[in-house]
């Protein structure tokens, strides 16, 4: 197989939505290092310099004149020579043309400039020799052709591998090894090898140096301290754009005149023989390495996709269960607080049982970092869980893989310290009704340790190659999730890779042991691990397909093994985040809200301390309202939905089946009862008046409007229109019927001219505003979705423009009918109620004329 060579970045795969970081592009006035040659002696170069031109190199010199007695020499993949401030690489001839993965990370940083352990780039490079010079080229595996095919030459000519740097050979050593000066590569790096515009300003050579270089048999690690002059600091020059430092730092972060960052470069030799790839299958959720194969076959250019996975090989290939030749090891960052280390190790090794399903014992281990001064968490050889001092409430699990095969080489999990607060607030909102431990802040170490163990296990799953599987939690019967016997055997979700946090369906009378409220490794995790990691007796990826297809078809009879359906475009109500028991979201949400009502009674006792303010109370109350909104949104997803299952050609049946009319009607009836009526249980005066003088109306109606917007999204309405055509109006839930049912819930008072309270008035105005926005959409923003705020979703085929769909005529007819109803009831009203209804008529009139009234910020 021959590969197209061009610059590329390897995929860095992480959990969910990436957390906001403090990295920022430089201000316009800042100057960045330009591409340049990196000389040995006498070829010009970067850095600040003093303006004096160096003499042209006279060619290689005797070895002992270059590598003097003052050199600190260390041997490894390359031999490194440190002479004062200068760093020399001695590259063996056999390493020329070999693929090397360069992993660039922040090792240490100024406050506000990212975090230690944060990835900058992961790319493949090769060293090549041209005369008495050594070239460093960037290599891509985005395109291939069989080496024996005619197309291979076309692939080679299509793009030349970029030359990132050029070095004079300073001297030749034994066996024609080449000594080159790489100092400026790491003190004034070219864009490909630098911080990629993440730190504002230009490098100051007087405050920049190489700290150390440590070679090993298969890799070389280099660390440099880089100091950047921040010309935009304190408003001087440029437009700023630097991240805001944390409070209490003073001049810290990117407001400093200068920022100093320690950067790690780790060159890692890729395997001489790539691992045999395993072809992707949309029925199983793995991250992937993809490339285009231009070998002329079946009259088409084909896309090849390998799953990403560690290389696991049995010590005893004939045994049903065997230890691996090389286990997967995750090291714990020494900066991790001591009390959490046992829980981190447990979270890593929770995956042992999943690997046992693939035939491996002791496949994955959590270990302390070695007591070795040369050991580094940035080293490309190691998988590490990094503890980051950050207020970010998140964690992420990126990994780095070999683009030729999908082999995972290492993973540096980012564990942000404040994820503890996220777990605390989630666990309270979802379980305080049934777990007394959740009602005492802060949590005791055992409870918090178990919550962090769950986070670690989830992120380790990502670094093992697994994508999120949001569909899994809808594959269990909802009422079984209140059964102790079921939970002990199956857990409340089939996978740790779902966002099914804690079992909020359990009611106090169920007497479920609290340890069953937290997710564990489930049947999907074991099944998917077997599918991806089990050794198969096949000499090519194609030869594995038959057995892998047979395993994938097990989903037909075991729905809890199913994965998110590709191309569902957000249509599947079973594919939801933050959901438990969403096989029946109406029943699940009824139980969930019952627990929220109970938990409100514990808010004050949990958060109010004699010597502290009410910050915790305010945060937790806001998240209680958010949990209420989230659970109701699960019900709204039934509207215009489709039940889906990923199928391949060996499985008969449709992939997409419209949700029944009865289930959609049930959903709207529930929302009218639970979402669009004022939730009095959230409006506890002893709580609200501790945290704010005003704001309850906005909190509640914003949450209600969010659920309402979800229920009448344009993409749902377009699907409803198409399904009505396919099923016939008698069997489908139509747009006009939906509007009528929602109107009856939002405008209940119109039936008898009863009093409309302030919360309901606000919700009714929001409703008219949402309808108005459908026929008078804001202009599309650059890079945004289609007109009218119509999201494209994930795949799903061509999307009809809302303005050309049934939406506009349906909305106009609906608003006209609503106006007639309001007009009829106004004579029976007085005061604020009358003023409100007359205002609604004005808003409707303006909307039908193509104008909007009172448009505020987008509703979340």
Coordinates of N, CA, C and O in Angstrom, one line a residue, residues 7-9 95 97-104 121-128 135-141 162-165 190-194 196 267-268 270:
X7 N 0.8 17.2 4.9 CA 0.7 17.5 6.3 C -0.7 17.1 6.8 O -1.7 17.4 6.1
X8 N -0.7 16.6 8.0 CA -2.0 16.3 8.6 C -1.9 16.3 10.1 O -0.8 16.2 10.6
X9 N -3.0 16.3 10.7 CA -3.0 16.1 12.2 C -3.8 14.9 12.5 O -4.9 14.7 12.0
X95 N 17.4 5.0 10.7 CA 16.1 5.7 11.1 C 15.6 6.7 10.0 O 14.5 7.2 10.1
X97 N 13.8 7.7 6.8 CA 12.6 7.2 6.1 C 11.6 6.4 7.0 O 10.6 5.9 6.5
X98 N 11.9 6.4 8.3 CA 11.0 5.7 9.3 C 9.9 6.6 9.8 O 10.2 7.8 10.1
X99 N 8.7 6.1 9.9 CA 7.6 6.9 10.4 C 7.8 7.1 11.9 O 8.0 6.2 12.7
X100 N 7.7 8.4 12.3 CA 7.7 8.8 13.7 C 6.6 9.7 14.1 O 6.3 10.6 13.3
X101 N 5.9 9.3 15.1 CA 4.8 10.2 15.6 C 5.4 11.2 16.6 O 6.1 10.9 17.5
X102 N 5.1 12.5 16.3 CA 5.5 13.6 17.2 C 4.3 14.0 18.0 O 3.4 14.6 17.4
X103 N 4.4 13.9 19.3 CA 3.3 14.3 20.2 C 3.8 15.6 20.9 O 4.8 15.6 21.6
X104 N 3.1 16.7 20.7 CA 3.5 17.9 21.3 C 2.4 18.3 22.3 O 1.2 18.3 22.0
X121 N -0.5 19.0 19.3 CA -0.5 18.4 18.0 C 0.0 17.0 18.1 O 0.8 16.6 19.0
X122 N -0.4 16.1 17.2 CA 0.0 14.7 17.0 C 0.2 14.5 15.6 O -0.9 14.3 14.9
X123 N 1.4 14.4 15.0 CA 1.6 14.3 13.6 C 2.7 13.3 13.3 O 3.5 13.0 14.2
X124 N 2.7 12.8 12.1 CA 3.7 11.8 11.7 C 4.7 12.6 10.8 O 4.4 13.4 10.0
X125 N 6.0 12.2 11.1 CA 7.1 12.8 10.4 C 8.1 11.8 10.0 O 8.2 10.7 10.5
X126 N 9.0 12.1 9.0 CA 10.1 11.3 8.6 C 11.3 12.2 8.4 O 11.2 13.3 8.0
X127 N 12.5 11.6 8.8 CA 13.8 12.3 8.5 C 14.3 11.7 7.2 O 14.3 10.5 7.0
X128 N 14.8 12.6 6.3 CA 15.3 12.2 5.1 C 16.7 12.9 4.9 O 16.9 14.0 5.4
X135 N 16.4 16.5 6.1 CA 15.1 17.1 6.0 C 14.1 16.5 6.9 O 14.2 15.3 7.2
X136 N 13.2 17.3 7.5 CA 12.1 16.8 8.3 C 10.9 17.0 7.5 O 10.5 18.1 7.2
X137 N 10.2 15.9 7.2 CA 9.0 16.0 6.3 C 7.7 15.6 7.1 O 7.8 14.6 7.9
X138 N 6.6 16.3 6.9 CA 5.3 15.9 7.5 C 4.6 14.9 6.6 O 4.6 15.0 5.4
X139 N 4.1 13.8 7.2 CA 3.6 12.7 6.4 C 2.1 12.5 6.8 O 1.7 12.7 7.9
X140 N 1.3 12.2 5.7 CA -0.1 12.0 5.9 C -0.4 10.6 5.4 O 0.2 10.0 4.5
X141 N -1.4 10.0 6.0 CA -2.0 8.7 5.6 C -3.5 8.9 5.2 O -4.3 8.0 5.4
X162 N 5.3 18.0 2.8 CA 5.9 19.3 3.1 C 7.2 19.1 3.9 O 7.3 18.3 4.8
X163 N 8.2 19.9 3.6 CA 9.4 20.0 4.3 C 9.3 21.0 5.4 O 9.1 22.2 5.2
X164 N 9.3 20.5 6.6 CA 9.1 21.4 7.8 C 10.3 22.1 8.2 O 10.3 23.2 8.7
X165 N 11.5 21.4 8.1 CA 12.7 22.0 8.5 C 13.9 21.3 7.8 O 13.8 20.2 7.3
X190 N 9.0 26.1 14.0 CA 8.2 26.5 12.9 C 6.7 26.3 13.3 O 6.4 25.6 14.3
X191 N 5.8 26.8 12.6 CA 4.4 26.7 13.0 C 3.9 25.2 13.2 O 3.2 24.9 14.1
X192 N 4.5 24.3 12.3 CA 4.0 22.9 12.5 C 4.4 22.3 13.8 O 3.8 21.4 14.3
X193 N 5.5 22.8 14.4 CA 6.1 22.2 15.6 C 5.9 23.1 16.8 O 6.3 22.7 17.9
X194 N 5.2 24.2 16.6 CA 5.1 25.1 17.8 C 3.7 25.0 18.4 O 3.1 24.0 18.4
X196 N 1.1 26.5 17.7 CA 0.1 26.7 16.7 C -0.8 27.9 17.1 O -2.0 27.8 17.2
X267 N 9.1 12.4 20.2 CA 9.2 11.7 19.0 C 9.1 10.2 19.3 O 9.9 9.7 20.1
X268 N 8.2 9.5 18.7 CA 7.9 8.1 19.0 C 8.0 7.3 17.7 O 7.2 7.6 16.8
X270 N 7.0 4.7 15.2 CA 5.8 3.9 14.9 C 6.2 2.5 14.6 O 7.3 2.2 14.1

